Coordinates of C-alpha atoms in Angstrom, one line a residue:
M29 CA 102.7 -66.9 -145.8
K30 CA 104.1 -65.2 -141.8
Y31 CA 101.5 -62.5 -142.5
I32 CA 98.7 -64.7 -143.0
I33 CA 99.8 -66.6 -139.6
S34 CA 100.5 -63.1 -137.5
S35 CA 96.8 -62.2 -139.3
F36 CA 95.8 -64.9 -137.7
I37 CA 97.0 -65.4 -134.4
L38 CA 96.2 -61.8 -133.8
L39 CA 91.9 -62.6 -134.4
I40 CA 92.4 -65.1 -131.8
C41 CA 94.2 -62.6 -130.0
V42 CA 91.4 -60.2 -129.8
S43 CA 88.5 -62.8 -130.1
C44 CA 90.3 -64.5 -126.4
S45 CA 90.6 -60.9 -124.8
K46 CA 86.6 -59.9 -126.2
E47 CA 85.5 -63.7 -124.2
L48 CA 82.7 -62.9 -121.3
N49 CA 84.1 -63.5 -117.7
F50 CA 83.3 -62.8 -114.5
E51 CA 85.0 -61.0 -111.6
N52 CA 83.5 -60.8 -108.2
Q53 CA 83.7 -56.6 -106.7
S54 CA 83.0 -56.8 -103.6
F55 CA 81.7 -54.0 -101.5
D56 CA 81.8 -54.0 -97.0
K57 CA 80.2 -50.4 -95.4
T58 CA 79.5 -50.5 -91.7
T59 CA 78.2 -47.8 -89.4
T60 CA 80.1 -45.7 -86.6
I61 CA 77.9 -43.9 -84.8
D62 CA 76.9 -45.3 -81.3
C63 CA 78.2 -49.4 -81.7
N64 CA 80.2 -51.2 -80.2
E65 CA 79.3 -54.6 -81.5
K66 CA 77.0 -56.0 -83.6
C67 CA 76.9 -52.4 -86.0
P68 CA 74.4 -52.2 -88.9
R69 CA 76.2 -53.9 -91.7
I70 CA 76.0 -54.2 -95.6
Q71 CA 77.8 -56.5 -97.7
L72 CA 78.2 -57.6 -101.1
D73 CA 79.9 -60.0 -103.0
I74 CA 78.6 -59.7 -106.7
P75 CA 80.0 -61.5 -109.9
V76 CA 80.8 -58.9 -112.5
A77 CA 80.8 -59.7 -115.7
K78 CA 83.8 -58.5 -117.8
N79 CA 85.8 -58.0 -122.0
S80 CA 82.3 -57.7 -123.4
G81 CA 81.5 -54.4 -124.6
I82 CA 77.7 -54.1 -124.2
I83 CA 76.6 -57.8 -123.5
A84 CA 78.7 -57.2 -120.1
D85 CA 76.8 -54.3 -119.8
S86 CA 73.6 -55.5 -120.5
I87 CA 74.4 -58.1 -117.7
N88 CA 75.5 -55.8 -115.4
K89 CA 72.6 -53.6 -115.3
T90 CA 69.7 -56.6 -115.1
V91 CA 72.3 -57.6 -112.1
F92 CA 72.3 -54.0 -110.1
T93 CA 69.3 -53.3 -110.5
T94 CA 68.0 -56.8 -109.5
V95 CA 70.5 -56.0 -106.5
K96 CA 69.4 -52.4 -105.5
S97 CA 65.6 -54.3 -105.5
I98 CA 66.8 -56.2 -102.7
I99 CA 67.8 -53.4 -100.8
D100 CA 65.1 -50.4 -102.1
F101 CA 62.7 -50.5 -98.9
G102 CA 62.4 -46.7 -98.5
D103 CA 59.6 -44.8 -99.7
K104 CA 62.1 -43.0 -102.2
P105 CA 63.3 -44.0 -104.8
N106 CA 67.3 -44.9 -104.0
N107 CA 68.8 -42.7 -106.8
S108 CA 72.4 -45.3 -106.5
N109 CA 74.4 -45.7 -109.8
N110 CA 76.5 -48.6 -108.5
Y111 CA 77.6 -50.6 -105.3
E112 CA 79.4 -48.2 -103.1
Q113 CA 76.1 -46.0 -103.6
L114 CA 74.5 -48.2 -102.9
A115 CA 75.8 -49.9 -100.1
T116 CA 76.9 -46.5 -98.6
S117 CA 73.1 -45.2 -98.9
F118 CA 71.3 -48.4 -96.6
I119 CA 73.7 -47.5 -94.1
Q120 CA 73.1 -43.7 -94.6
A121 CA 68.8 -45.1 -94.0
Y122 CA 69.8 -46.5 -91.0
E123 CA 71.5 -43.6 -89.4
K124 CA 69.0 -41.7 -90.2
L125 CA 66.8 -43.1 -88.2
K126 CA 69.4 -43.6 -85.5
R127 CA 68.9 -40.1 -85.4
D128 CA 65.6 -39.6 -85.4
F129 CA 65.1 -41.8 -82.5
P130 CA 68.8 -42.2 -80.4
N131 CA 66.7 -44.4 -77.9
D132 CA 65.8 -47.3 -79.8
H133 CA 68.0 -50.3 -80.1
F134 CA 68.0 -51.2 -84.1
G135 CA 70.3 -54.0 -85.5
W136 CA 70.1 -53.4 -89.1
E137 CA 72.1 -56.5 -91.5
A138 CA 72.1 -57.0 -95.3
K139 CA 74.1 -59.5 -96.7
I140 CA 74.1 -60.0 -100.7
E141 CA 76.3 -62.5 -103.2
G142 CA 76.3 -63.6 -106.2
K143 CA 77.6 -66.2 -108.5
I144 CA 77.8 -68.4 -111.8
K145 CA 74.9 -71.0 -111.1
Y146 CA 75.5 -72.6 -114.5
K147 CA 77.0 -71.6 -118.0
S148 CA 76.8 -73.4 -121.6
E149 CA 76.8 -71.4 -124.6
N150 CA 73.5 -70.2 -124.7
I151 CA 72.6 -70.0 -121.2
L152 CA 74.1 -68.0 -117.9
N153 CA 72.5 -68.0 -115.0
I154 CA 73.1 -65.6 -112.1
E155 CA 72.4 -67.3 -109.0
I156 CA 71.6 -63.8 -105.8
K157 CA 72.0 -65.4 -102.3
H158 CA 70.6 -62.3 -100.7
Y159 CA 69.7 -61.8 -96.9
S160 CA 68.4 -58.4 -95.4
Y161 CA 67.4 -57.1 -91.7
T162 CA 66.0 -53.5 -90.6
G163 CA 64.3 -54.4 -87.9
G164 CA 60.8 -56.7 -87.0
A165 CA 60.6 -60.3 -85.6
H166 CA 63.1 -61.7 -88.0
G167 CA 65.1 -60.8 -91.2
Y168 CA 64.0 -62.1 -94.7
A169 CA 66.8 -64.6 -95.9
G170 CA 65.8 -66.0 -100.6
L171 CA 67.4 -66.8 -103.5
R172 CA 66.7 -65.2 -106.9
S173 CA 67.2 -66.3 -110.4
L174 CA 68.8 -64.5 -113.5
V175 CA 68.6 -66.0 -117.2
F176 CA 70.8 -64.3 -120.0
N177 CA 71.7 -65.4 -123.2
P178 CA 75.6 -65.1 -123.1
T179 CA 75.9 -63.7 -126.6
T180 CA 74.2 -60.7 -126.7
G181 CA 73.4 -60.2 -122.7
K182 CA 69.7 -60.5 -122.5
Q183 CA 67.8 -61.6 -120.2
I184 CA 65.5 -64.2 -120.5
T185 CA 62.1 -65.2 -119.2
N186 CA 61.0 -67.8 -117.7
E187 CA 58.4 -68.8 -120.3
A188 CA 61.3 -68.1 -123.1
L189 CA 63.0 -71.3 -121.6
F190 CA 60.6 -73.7 -123.0
K191 CA 58.8 -74.9 -125.8
N192 CA 55.8 -74.8 -124.4
W193 CA 55.5 -72.7 -121.5
N194 CA 51.4 -74.0 -120.2
L195 CA 52.9 -77.7 -121.2
F196 CA 55.4 -77.8 -118.3
K197 CA 53.4 -76.5 -116.4
V198 CA 51.2 -78.7 -116.2
F199 CA 53.9 -81.0 -115.9
A200 CA 55.6 -79.0 -113.0
E201 CA 52.2 -78.9 -111.1
A202 CA 51.8 -83.4 -111.3
K203 CA 56.2 -83.5 -109.9
F204 CA 55.0 -80.8 -107.2
R205 CA 52.4 -82.8 -106.3
A206 CA 53.4 -85.8 -106.1
K207 CA 56.4 -84.1 -103.9
Y208 CA 54.6 -83.3 -101.5
K209 CA 52.2 -85.9 -101.3
I210 CA 48.7 -83.6 -102.7
S211 CA 46.9 -85.5 -104.1
K212 CA 45.0 -85.0 -107.9
D213 CA 42.1 -84.4 -107.0
Q214 CA 42.1 -82.0 -103.8
P215 CA 43.1 -78.4 -104.7
I216 CA 46.8 -77.7 -104.9
N217 CA 46.3 -75.1 -101.1
S218 CA 44.7 -78.5 -99.7
T219 CA 48.0 -78.8 -97.2
G220 CA 48.6 -75.3 -96.4
M221 CA 50.2 -74.0 -99.6
F222 CA 49.7 -70.2 -100.0
F223 CA 49.3 -70.9 -103.7
E224 CA 47.5 -67.2 -104.8
D225 CA 43.6 -68.5 -106.0
D226 CA 44.5 -71.4 -105.4
V227 CA 46.5 -71.9 -108.1
F228 CA 49.5 -73.5 -109.4
Q229 CA 52.3 -71.7 -110.9
V230 CA 55.9 -72.1 -111.5
A231 CA 58.6 -70.7 -109.3
Q232 CA 59.4 -67.6 -109.9
N233 CA 63.2 -68.7 -109.6
L234 CA 64.0 -71.3 -111.9
F235 CA 68.0 -72.4 -111.7
F236 CA 69.1 -74.9 -114.2
T237 CA 72.0 -77.1 -112.3
D238 CA 73.9 -79.6 -113.3
K239 CA 71.3 -81.9 -112.7
G240 CA 68.2 -80.4 -113.4
I241 CA 66.0 -77.7 -113.5
L242 CA 65.4 -76.5 -110.0
L243 CA 62.0 -74.7 -109.1
H244 CA 62.8 -72.7 -106.1
Y245 CA 60.2 -71.4 -104.3
N246 CA 60.9 -68.2 -101.1
P247 CA 60.1 -68.3 -98.2
Y248 CA 56.3 -66.4 -98.5
E249 CA 54.9 -67.8 -101.9
I250 CA 53.5 -70.3 -101.4
A251 CA 54.3 -71.5 -97.7
S252 CA 55.1 -70.1 -93.9
Y253 CA 58.4 -68.0 -93.2
A254 CA 58.4 -71.0 -90.4
D255 CA 58.0 -73.9 -93.4
G256 CA 60.6 -71.7 -95.7
S257 CA 61.4 -72.2 -99.0
R258 CA 60.4 -74.9 -101.1
D259 CA 62.1 -76.5 -104.0
L260 CA 61.5 -79.1 -107.2
L261 CA 64.1 -80.4 -109.3
I262 CA 63.2 -81.9 -112.3
K263 CA 66.1 -83.6 -114.2
Y264 CA 66.9 -83.4 -117.5
E265 CA 65.8 -86.0 -118.2
E266 CA 62.3 -85.2 -117.9
A267 CA 63.1 -81.7 -118.9
N268 CA 64.2 -81.9 -121.5
N269 CA 61.2 -82.4 -123.7
Y270 CA 59.9 -79.2 -122.6
L271 CA 63.3 -76.7 -123.1
I272 CA 64.3 -74.9 -125.7
T273 CA 68.3 -75.3 -124.4
K274 CA 70.5 -75.8 -121.9

């Protein structure tokens, strides 16, 4: 009897030790070249999956690749393999530019913050909030959504979240037109939107929230920078008719 109880306790402990959880890791680097205040800087605060072996590895790889794509702006591919190297490469790129053009002033900056937006038995949603400035009239801020199957660590595409993607797209367009007061008998861009080919598209970034599915369009995706981002919340009472799971 003691053996059975001990084995049961051991099984529970092993199971708990392999439970998927996250720990945020931070990286902060600043240049020291010819700078006294508001020096070019990069800050990263990223949730890193722990304990679950290949599941955690799969999630971490996707998150890292996404963060890397946000920072990678050069002509040559960025060969960084971890966040420390990624932050260093950003500062090194600035310092090379400063050496090449010593009389110019550059106010480089990058800040990327990740968090667990939503978690259930079937869905894990990570939000990546980012801002970067590497010259020009203004910086660029946006949100990225990464949706995973928490039991496999594989990323889930937007289309795979819904029973019928085309039906959801038609429904979402009707909701979008209603919110932004675009008549159903007028082109989707008739009020100044920038949808490609004047055809409505579901946002690339879909977020699971406590209230419903949030369609988030970053600046420039469907409107000018001055108009900012665009959001559409579809409450679960309506979204559940289209979602496979949540």
